[in-house]
Coordinates of N, CA and C and ligand atoms in Angstrom, one line a residue:
M1 N 84.7 104.4 102.2 CA 84.0 103.6 101.7 C 84.1 102.2 101.8
Q2 N 83.0 101.6 102.4 CA 83.2 99.9 102.5 C 82.4 99.3 101.6
Y3 N 82.8 98.0 101.4 CA 81.9 97.2 100.3 C 81.7 95.6 101.2
P4 N 80.4 95.1 101.1 CA 80.1 93.9 101.8 C 80.6 92.7 100.6
I5 N 81.5 92.2 101.1 CA 82.2 90.9 100.3 C 82.0 89.6 101.0
N6 N 81.7 88.7 100.1 CA 81.4 87.4 100.5 C 82.7 86.5 100.3
E7 N 83.6 86.7 99.1 CA 84.6 85.9 98.7 C 85.5 87.1 97.8
I8 N 86.9 86.8 98.4 CA 87.8 87.1 97.3 C 88.9 86.0 97.1
F9 N 88.8 85.6 95.8 CA 89.8 84.5 95.5 C 90.4 84.9 94.3
Y10 N 91.5 84.1 94.0 CA 92.5 84.3 92.9 C 92.2 82.9 92.0
T11 N 91.9 83.1 90.6 CA 91.7 81.9 89.9 C 91.9 82.2 88.4
L12 N 91.5 81.0 87.6 CA 91.5 81.5 86.2 C 89.9 81.8 85.9
Q13 N 89.6 83.0 85.0 CA 88.2 83.3 84.6 C 87.7 82.0 83.5
G14 N 86.6 81.4 84.0 CA 86.5 80.3 83.0 C 85.1 80.6 82.2
E15 N 84.8 82.0 82.1 CA 83.6 82.4 81.2 C 83.7 83.1 80.1
A16 N 83.4 83.2 79.0 CA 83.1 84.0 78.1 C 84.4 84.8 77.8
S17 N 84.3 86.0 77.1 CA 85.7 86.5 76.5 C 86.9 86.6 77.4
F18 N 87.1 86.4 78.9 CA 88.1 86.3 79.5 C 88.5 85.0 80.0
V19 N 88.0 84.0 79.3 CA 88.2 82.7 79.6 C 89.7 82.3 79.9
G20 N 90.3 81.7 80.7 CA 91.7 81.3 81.1 C 92.2 82.6 81.6
Q21 N 91.8 84.0 82.0 CA 92.5 84.9 82.4 C 92.8 84.9 83.7
P22 N 94.1 85.0 84.6 CA 94.2 84.8 85.7 C 93.5 86.2 86.4
S23 N 92.7 86.0 87.4 CA 91.9 87.1 87.9 C 91.5 86.9 89.1
V24 N 91.6 88.2 90.0 CA 90.9 88.0 91.3 C 89.3 88.6 91.2
F25 N 88.8 87.6 91.9 CA 87.3 87.6 91.8 C 86.8 88.4 93.1
I26 N 86.0 89.2 93.2 CA 85.7 89.8 94.3 C 84.0 89.7 94.1
R27 N 83.8 88.8 95.2 CA 82.1 88.4 95.3 C 81.4 89.5 96.3
L28 N 80.9 90.3 95.8 CA 80.0 91.2 96.5 C 78.8 90.7 97.0
Q29 N 78.1 91.0 98.3 CA 77.1 90.6 99.0 C 75.9 91.0 98.8
G30 N 74.7 90.4 98.3 CA 73.6 91.0 97.9 C 73.1 91.1 96.8
C31 N 71.7 90.5 96.6 CA 71.0 90.5 95.1 C 69.6 90.0 95.4
N32 N 68.7 91.1 94.7 CA 67.2 90.7 95.0 C 66.8 90.2 93.7
V33 N 67.2 89.6 92.8 CA 66.9 89.6 91.1 C 66.2 88.0 91.7
G34 N 66.4 87.1 92.7 CA 65.7 85.9 92.9 C 65.5 84.7 91.8
C35 N 66.8 84.5 91.2 CA 66.8 83.5 90.0 C 66.9 82.1 90.6
A36 N 66.0 81.2 90.2 CA 65.8 80.0 90.9 C 66.9 79.1 90.7
F37 N 67.7 79.3 89.4 CA 68.8 78.5 89.3 C 70.2 78.9 89.7
C38 N 70.0 80.1 90.6 CA 71.1 80.8 91.2 C 72.0 79.8 92.2
D39 N 73.6 79.5 91.6 CA 74.4 78.9 92.1 C 75.1 79.5 93.4
T40 N 74.4 81.0 93.7 CA 75.0 81.8 94.8 C 74.2 82.3 95.7
K41 N 73.0 81.5 96.1 CA 72.2 81.8 97.1 C 72.5 82.3 98.2
H42 N 73.8 81.8 98.8 CA 74.3 82.6 100.1 C 74.5 83.8 100.0
T43 N 74.6 84.5 98.7 CA 74.9 85.9 98.7 C 74.0 86.8 98.7
W44 N 72.5 86.4 98.6 CA 71.4 87.1 98.4 C 71.2 88.2 99.5
E45 N 71.3 87.8 100.8 CA 70.9 88.7 101.9 C 72.2 89.3 102.6
L46 N 71.9 90.3 102.8 CA 72.8 91.5 103.4 C 72.3 91.3 105.1
D47 N 72.3 90.2 105.7 CA 72.0 89.8 106.9 C 73.1 89.9 107.8
T48 N 72.9 91.1 109.0 CA 73.9 91.2 109.8 C 74.3 89.9 110.7
A49 N 73.3 89.2 110.3 CA 73.4 87.7 111.3 C 74.7 87.2 110.7
N50 N 74.9 87.1 109.7 CA 75.8 86.5 109.0 C 77.2 87.2 108.7
Q51 N 77.2 88.4 109.5 CA 78.3 89.4 109.3 C 79.2 88.8 109.9
V52 N 80.9 88.4 109.3 CA 81.9 88.1 109.9 C 83.1 88.8 109.6
K53 N 84.2 88.3 110.3 CA 85.5 89.4 110.6 C 85.9 89.1 109.0
T54 N 86.8 90.2 108.4 CA 87.3 90.3 107.3 C 88.3 88.9 107.2
I55 N 89.2 88.5 108.0 CA 90.0 87.3 107.8 C 89.0 86.0 107.7
Q56 N 87.9 86.1 108.0 CA 87.1 84.9 108.0 C 86.4 84.9 106.6
V57 N 86.5 85.9 105.9 CA 86.2 85.8 104.6 C 87.4 85.6 103.5
I58 N 88.6 86.2 104.0 CA 89.7 86.2 103.4 C 90.2 84.3 103.2
E59 N 90.0 83.8 104.5 CA 90.3 82.5 104.6 C 89.3 81.2 103.8
K60 N 88.0 82.0 103.7 CA 87.1 81.1 103.0 C 87.5 80.3 101.9
T61 N 87.0 79.0 101.7 CA 87.5 78.0 100.5 C 86.4 77.7 99.8
G62 N 84.9 78.0 100.0 CA 83.8 77.6 99.3 C 82.7 78.6 99.6
D63 N 81.7 78.0 98.8 CA 80.6 79.0 99.2 C 80.0 78.7 100.9
R64 N 79.7 80.1 101.3 CA 79.4 79.8 102.7 C 78.4 81.3 102.9
L65 N 77.8 81.4 104.0 CA 77.1 82.3 104.2 C 77.8 83.9 104.6
G66 N 78.8 83.6 105.4 CA 79.2 84.7 106.0 C 80.1 85.7 105.1
W67 N 79.7 87.0 105.1 CA 80.5 88.1 104.5 C 81.0 89.2 105.5
A68 N 81.7 90.1 105.0 CA 82.2 91.1 105.8 C 82.6 92.5 105.3
Y69 N 82.5 93.7 105.9 CA 82.7 94.8 104.9 C 84.5 94.9 105.1
F70 N 84.7 95.4 103.7 CA 86.0 95.6 103.4 C 86.2 96.8 102.8
S71 N 87.3 97.6 103.8 CA 87.4 98.9 103.3 C 88.5 98.7 101.8
L72 N 88.6 100.0 101.4 CA 89.4 100.1 99.9 C 91.0 99.7 100.5
E73 N 91.4 100.2 101.2 CA 92.8 99.6 101.6 C 92.8 98.1 102.0
E74 N 91.6 97.4 102.7 CA 91.6 95.9 102.8 C 91.6 95.2 101.6
I75 N 90.9 95.7 100.4 CA 90.4 95.1 99.5 C 91.7 95.2 98.6
L76 N 92.7 96.3 98.6 CA 93.6 96.3 97.9 C 94.7 95.3 98.4
A77 N 94.8 95.2 99.8 CA 95.9 94.6 100.4 C 95.7 93.1 99.9
E78 N 94.5 92.5 100.0 CA 94.2 91.3 99.4 C 94.3 91.0 98.0
I79 N 94.2 92.0 97.2 CA 94.7 91.7 95.5 C 96.0 91.9 95.6
A80 N 96.6 92.4 96.5 CA 98.3 92.7 96.3 C 98.9 91.2 96.8
R81 N 98.2 90.3 97.4 CA 98.4 88.9 97.7 C 98.8 88.3 96.4
Y82 N 98.4 88.6 95.2 CA 98.7 87.7 94.0 C 99.3 88.6 93.0
P83 N 100.5 89.1 93.1 CA 101.4 90.1 92.3 C 101.3 89.8 90.7
A84 N 101.1 88.8 90.5 CA 101.0 88.1 88.9 C 99.8 88.7 88.1
C85 N 98.7 88.8 89.5 CA 97.4 89.3 88.8 C 97.2 90.6 88.0
R86 N 96.5 90.9 86.8 CA 96.5 92.3 86.4 C 94.8 92.7 86.0
H87 N 93.9 91.3 86.4 CA 92.6 91.5 86.1 C 91.8 91.3 87.3
I88 N 90.6 91.9 87.4 CA 90.0 92.2 88.7 C 88.4 91.9 88.1
V89 N 87.6 90.8 88.5 CA 86.4 90.7 88.2 C 85.5 91.0 89.7
F90 N 84.4 91.9 89.5 CA 83.5 92.1 90.6 C 82.2 91.0 90.0
T91 N 82.2 90.2 91.1 CA 80.9 89.5 90.6 C 79.8 89.4 92.1
G92 N 78.6 88.5 92.1 CA 78.1 88.4 93.2 C 77.5 87.0 93.6
G93 N 76.3 87.3 93.9 CA 75.4 88.6 94.1 C 75.5 89.4 92.8
E94 N 74.7 90.4 93.2 CA 74.8 91.7 92.1 C 75.8 92.7 92.4
P95 N 77.0 92.6 91.8 CA 78.0 94.0 92.3 C 77.3 95.2 91.8
A96 N 76.2 95.3 90.9 CA 76.0 96.5 90.2 C 75.2 97.3 91.7
M97 N 74.9 96.6 92.6 CA 74.3 97.5 93.5 C 74.9 98.3 94.2
Y98 N 76.2 98.4 94.3 CA 77.5 99.1 94.9 C 78.0 100.3 93.9
D99 N 78.4 101.2 94.5 CA 79.3 102.3 93.6 C 80.7 101.7 93.7
L100 N 81.2 101.7 92.5 CA 82.5 101.0 92.4 C 83.6 101.7 91.7
R101 N 83.2 102.9 91.5 CA 84.0 103.7 90.9 C 85.2 104.3 91.4
E102 N 85.3 104.4 92.6 CA 86.6 105.0 93.4 C 87.4 103.7 93.6
L103 N 86.7 102.8 93.9 CA 87.7 101.4 93.8 C 88.3 100.9 92.3
I104 N 87.5 101.0 91.4 CA 87.9 100.8 90.1 C 88.8 102.0 89.6
S105 N 88.7 103.1 90.0 CA 89.6 104.4 89.4 C 91.0 104.0 90.3
I106 N 91.3 103.5 91.6 CA 92.5 103.1 92.4 C 93.0 102.1 91.6
L107 N 92.3 101.1 91.4 CA 92.8 99.7 90.3 C 93.4 100.1 89.1
E108 N 92.6 101.1 88.3 CA 93.2 101.3 87.0 C 94.6 102.1 87.2
D109 N 94.7 103.1 88.1 CA 95.6 103.9 88.3 C 96.8 102.7 88.4
K110 N 96.6 101.7 89.2 CA 97.9 100.5 89.2 C 98.1 99.7 88.2
G111 N 97.0 100.0 87.1 CA 97.5 99.1 86.1 C 96.5 98.2 86.0
Y112 N 95.5 97.7 86.6 CA 94.6 96.5 86.6 C 93.6 96.9 85.6
S113 N 93.3 95.8 84.7 CA 91.9 96.0 84.1 C 90.8 95.3 85.1
T114 N 89.5 95.8 84.6 CA 88.5 95.3 85.6 C 87.1 95.0 84.5
Q115 N 86.6 94.0 85.2 CA 85.1 93.5 84.9 C 83.9 93.4 86.0
I116 N 82.9 93.5 85.4 CA 81.7 93.4 86.4 C 81.0 92.3 85.6
E117 N 80.4 91.6 86.3 CA 79.5 90.2 85.9 C 78.2 90.9 86.8
T118 N 77.4 91.2 85.8 CA 76.0 91.9 86.5 C 74.6 91.5 85.6
S119 N 73.5 91.3 86.4 CA 72.3 90.9 85.5 C 71.7 92.0 84.9
G120 N 72.0 93.1 84.8 CA 71.8 94.5 84.2 C 70.7 95.3 84.7
T121 N 70.3 94.8 85.9 CA 69.1 95.4 86.7 C 69.5 96.9 87.5
E122 N 70.7 97.0 87.7 CA 71.1 98.1 88.5 C 71.8 99.1 87.8
I123 N 71.6 100.3 88.1 CA 72.5 101.4 87.5 C 74.2 101.3 87.6
L124 N 74.6 100.9 86.6 CA 76.1 100.8 86.6 C 77.0 102.0 87.2
R125 N 77.9 101.7 88.3 CA 78.8 102.9 88.6 C 80.1 102.0 88.6
V126 N 80.6 102.0 87.4 CA 81.6 101.4 87.0 C 83.0 102.4 86.3
S127 N 83.7 101.9 85.7 CA 84.6 103.2 84.9 C 84.3 102.9 83.4
E128 N 84.5 104.1 82.4 CA 84.6 103.7 81.2 C 85.4 102.4 80.6
K129 N 86.3 102.0 81.1 CA 86.9 101.2 80.8 C 86.7 99.8 81.3
T130 N 85.8 99.8 82.2 CA 85.4 98.3 82.8 C 84.7 97.6 81.7
W131 N 85.2 96.2 81.8 CA 84.4 95.4 80.8 C 83.4 94.9 81.4
V132 N 81.9 95.0 80.7 CA 80.8 94.8 81.4 C 80.3 93.4 80.8
T133 N 80.0 92.4 81.4 CA 79.6 91.2 81.2 C 78.3 91.3 81.7
L134 N 77.1 91.2 80.8 CA 75.6 91.3 81.1 C 75.1 90.0 81.0
S135 N 74.9 89.4 82.0 CA 74.3 88.2 81.9 C 72.8 88.2 82.4
P136 N 71.6 88.6 81.2 CA 70.3 88.9 81.5 C 69.7 88.0 82.6
K137 N 68.9 88.4 83.3 CA 68.1 87.6 84.0 C 66.3 88.0 83.9
I138 N 65.9 87.3 83.0 CA 64.4 87.8 82.6 C 63.3 86.9 83.1
D139 N 62.4 87.8 83.7 CA 61.1 87.4 84.3 C 61.5 86.5 85.5
M140 N 62.3 86.9 86.4 CA 62.5 86.4 87.4 C 61.8 86.6 88.6
P141 N 61.9 86.3 89.9 CA 60.9 86.5 90.6 C 61.0 87.6 91.4
G142 N 62.1 88.1 91.3 CA 62.5 89.6 91.9 C 61.6 90.6 91.1
N143 N 61.1 90.3 89.9 CA 60.8 91.3 89.0 C 61.3 92.5 88.6
K144 N 62.6 92.3 88.3 CA 63.6 93.5 88.0 C 63.8 93.8 86.6
T145 N 63.9 94.8 86.4 CA 63.8 95.1 84.7 C 65.6 95.0 84.4
I146 N 65.6 94.9 83.2 CA 67.1 94.9 82.5 C 67.4 96.3 81.9
L147 N 68.1 97.4 82.2 CA 68.0 98.5 82.0 C 68.5 98.8 80.7
A148 N 67.8 99.4 79.9 CA 68.3 99.6 78.4 C 69.6 100.3 78.4
E149 N 70.0 101.1 79.3 CA 71.2 101.8 79.2 C 72.7 100.3 79.3
N150 N 72.0 99.6 80.1 CA 73.0 98.3 80.5 C 73.6 97.4 78.9
V151 N 71.9 97.3 78.6 CA 72.3 96.7 77.1 C 73.4 97.1 76.5
A152 N 73.1 98.6 76.2 CA 73.7 99.6 75.4 C 75.2 99.5 75.7
R153 N 75.7 99.5 77.3 CA 76.7 99.7 77.6 C 77.6 98.1 77.5
A154 N 77.1 97.3 77.5 CA 77.5 95.8 77.9 C 78.6 95.5 76.8
N155 N 79.4 95.2 77.0 CA 80.7 94.4 76.2 C 80.5 93.2 75.8
E156 N 79.6 92.5 76.4 CA 79.3 91.0 75.8 C 77.9 90.7 76.6
I157 N 77.1 89.9 76.0 CA 75.9 89.3 76.9 C 76.2 88.0 76.8
K158 N 75.6 87.6 77.9 CA 76.2 86.0 78.1 C 75.0 85.4 78.8
M159 N 74.1 84.8 78.1 CA 72.9 84.1 78.6 C 73.0 82.9 79.2
P160 N 72.5 82.7 80.4 CA 72.4 81.5 81.1 C 71.0 80.6 80.4
V161 N 71.5 79.3 79.8 CA 70.5 78.8 79.3 C 70.4 77.3 79.7
G162 N 68.9 77.1 80.1 CA 68.5 75.7 80.6 C 67.6 74.9 79.7
K163 N 67.0 75.7 79.0 CA 66.1 75.3 77.9 C 65.8 76.1 77.0
I164 N 64.9 75.5 76.3 CA 64.6 76.3 74.7 C 64.1 77.9 75.3
Q165 N 63.3 78.0 75.9 CA 62.6 79.3 76.3 C 63.7 80.4 76.7
D166 N 64.9 79.9 77.2 CA 65.8 81.0 77.4 C 66.3 81.5 76.1
I167 N 66.7 80.7 75.1 CA 66.8 81.4 73.9 C 66.0 82.4 73.3
E168 N 64.7 81.8 73.5 CA 63.5 82.9 72.9 C 63.5 84.1 73.6
K169 N 64.0 84.1 75.1 CA 63.9 85.2 76.1 C 65.2 86.1 75.4
L170 N 66.2 85.4 75.2 CA 67.2 86.3 74.7 C 67.0 87.0 73.5
K171 N 66.4 86.2 72.4 CA 65.9 86.6 71.1 C 65.2 88.0 71.3
R172 N 64.0 87.7 72.5 CA 63.2 88.9 72.4 C 64.2 90.2 73.0
L173 N 65.0 90.0 73.9 CA 65.9 91.2 74.7 C 66.7 91.8 73.3
L174 N 67.4 90.8 72.9 CA 68.0 91.6 71.5 C 67.1 92.5 70.6
Q175 N 66.1 91.8 70.4 CA 65.1 92.4 69.3 C 64.6 94.0 70.2
Q176 N 64.3 93.8 71.2 CA 63.7 94.9 71.7 C 64.6 95.9 72.0
H177 N 66.1 95.8 72.5 CA 66.9 96.6 72.3 C 67.9 96.9 71.1
A178 N 67.1 96.4 70.1 CA 67.8 96.7 68.7 C 69.4 96.6 68.7
V179 N 69.8 95.1 69.4 CA 71.3 94.8 69.6 C 71.4 93.9 68.5
T180 N 72.5 94.4 67.5 CA 72.8 93.7 66.1 C 74.3 93.5 66.3
N181 N 75.3 94.2 67.1 CA 76.7 94.0 67.1 C 77.4 93.9 68.1
K182 N 76.9 92.7 69.2 CA 77.4 92.7 70.4 C 78.0 91.0 70.4
L183 N 78.7 90.8 71.2 CA 79.3 89.6 71.4 C 78.2 89.1 72.1
I184 N 77.6 87.6 71.8 CA 76.5 87.2 72.2 C 77.0 85.6 72.7
W185 N 77.1 85.3 74.0 CA 77.5 83.9 74.6 C 76.2 83.4 75.2
L186 N 76.4 81.7 75.0 CA 75.4 81.1 75.2 C 75.8 80.6 76.6
Q187 N 75.5 80.2 78.0 CA 76.0 79.7 78.8 C 75.1 78.3 79.3
P188 N 75.4 77.2 79.2 CA 74.5 76.3 79.6 C 74.5 76.4 81.4
L189 N 73.4 76.3 81.9 CA 73.5 76.0 83.4 C 73.9 75.1 84.0
S190 N 74.2 74.1 83.1 CA 75.0 73.2 84.0 C 75.9 72.0 83.0
C191 N 76.8 71.5 83.4 CA 77.5 70.6 82.2 C 76.6 69.4 81.6
K192 N 75.5 69.3 82.1 CA 74.7 68.2 81.7 C 74.4 68.3 80.3
E193 N 74.2 67.1 79.3 CA 74.0 67.0 78.2 C 73.1 68.1 77.1
N194 N 71.6 68.1 77.8 CA 70.8 68.7 77.3 C 70.9 70.6 77.1
P195 N 71.3 70.9 78.3 CA 71.5 72.5 78.2 C 72.9 72.8 77.0
T196 N 73.9 71.9 77.3 CA 75.1 72.2 76.4 C 74.8 72.1 74.9
K197 N 73.8 70.9 74.7 CA 73.5 70.7 73.2 C 72.9 71.9 72.7
L198 N 71.8 72.3 73.6 CA 70.8 73.5 73.1 C 71.8 74.5 72.9
C199 N 72.6 74.9 73.4 CA 73.6 76.2 73.4 C 74.2 75.8 72.0
I200 N 75.0 74.9 72.0 CA 75.7 74.6 70.7 C 74.8 74.7 69.5
E201 N 73.7 74.1 69.3 CA 72.7 74.2 68.5 C 72.4 75.8 68.0
A202 N 72.1 76.5 69.4 CA 71.5 77.7 68.7 C 72.8 78.8 68.6
A203 N 73.6 78.4 69.1 CA 75.3 79.1 68.7 C 75.4 79.0 67.2
L204 N 75.5 77.8 66.7 CA 75.5 77.7 65.1 C 74.5 78.3 64.4
A205 N 73.4 78.2 64.6 CA 72.2 78.7 64.0 C 72.3 80.3 63.9
N206 N 73.0 81.0 65.1 CA 72.5 82.2 65.0 C 74.0 83.1 65.0
N207 N 75.0 82.2 65.2 CA 76.3 83.3 65.1 C 76.8 83.6 66.4
W208 N 76.2 82.8 67.5 CA 76.8 83.5 68.8 C 77.7 82.3 69.2
R209 N 78.2 82.5 70.4 CA 79.5 81.5 70.9 C 78.9 80.7 72.2
L210 N 79.7 79.6 72.5 CA 79.6 79.0 73.7 C 80.5 79.5 74.8
S211 N 79.8 79.5 76.0 CA 80.5 79.7 77.1 C 80.3 78.4 77.7
A212 N 81.4 77.7 78.1 CA 81.1 76.2 78.5 C 81.5 76.3 80.4
Q213 N 81.7 77.4 80.9 CA 82.3 77.3 82.0 C 83.2 76.4 82.4
V214 N 84.6 76.8 81.9 CA 85.7 75.8 81.9 C 86.3 75.5 83.3
H215 N 86.1 76.5 84.3 CA 86.5 76.2 85.6 C 85.7 74.8 85.8
K216 N 84.5 74.6 85.6 CA 83.8 73.5 86.1 C 84.4 72.2 85.5
Y217 N 85.0 72.2 84.0 CA 85.4 71.2 83.5 C 87.0 70.7 84.1
I218 N 87.6 71.9 84.5 CA 89.0 71.2 85.0 C 88.8 71.5 86.3
N219 N 88.1 71.7 87.1 CA 87.6 71.7 88.5 C 88.7 72.4 89.5
I220 N 88.5 73.8 88.9 CA 88.8 75.0 89.6 C 87.7 75.6 90.4
R221 N 88.0 76.7 91.0 CA 87.0 77.5 91.4 C 86.4 78.7 90.5
Ligands
SF4_1 S1 71.6 88.0 89.4 FE1 72.7 86.4 89.5 S2 73.3 86.4 92.0 FE2 71.2 87.3 91.7 S3 69.8 85.5 91.9 FE3 70.3 85.7 89.7 S4 72.1 84.4 89.5 FE4 71.9 84.6 91.7

């Protein structure tokens, strides 16, 4: 099994329930949701013209187009470079485009916890223990549907918020799927005052939580 990877890096998780948790992030290449506000557009296409060597992905230090196929062994070797780390985050792109079960099974056998950050538009192939962070992308150009089974499976829902309509979309989603008892996070689309204020007010009004993307405030990846 090989996985197309754009980045592997070790840092602190800056969002939602695992904020502050040292984590190896595995950023998979490929996404067809098409969010206008996406800050990882370089991960959308699985274009062979941008395929590079694994070492070039390993040595990457920022957002770049290049991606490479990694074998299970290559992924495990990369994770092993950070011996203190016990938590692995699959992100993207849309990491749920890929069957992660074999890799996650090996990681769990080695004592790692795992987390996936997903738009919820693809059938999840993770383990029962994987922490699922569903970041719903509603009415995006890719016309993808958020699957009911993913809403049900989610351990937390983390809504990106730029304007009041995003709060309304979240409310409709929760109502449509009869969600009453999940962790709900509001995440401002930027560190600017308006989206942050909107999230704070809606969190207070609905007993939801604020995910302030701490990594951006402390200037780490
Ligand atoms: S789902 Fe995520 S990676 Fe895909 S376009 Fe939207 S923000 Fe970007």
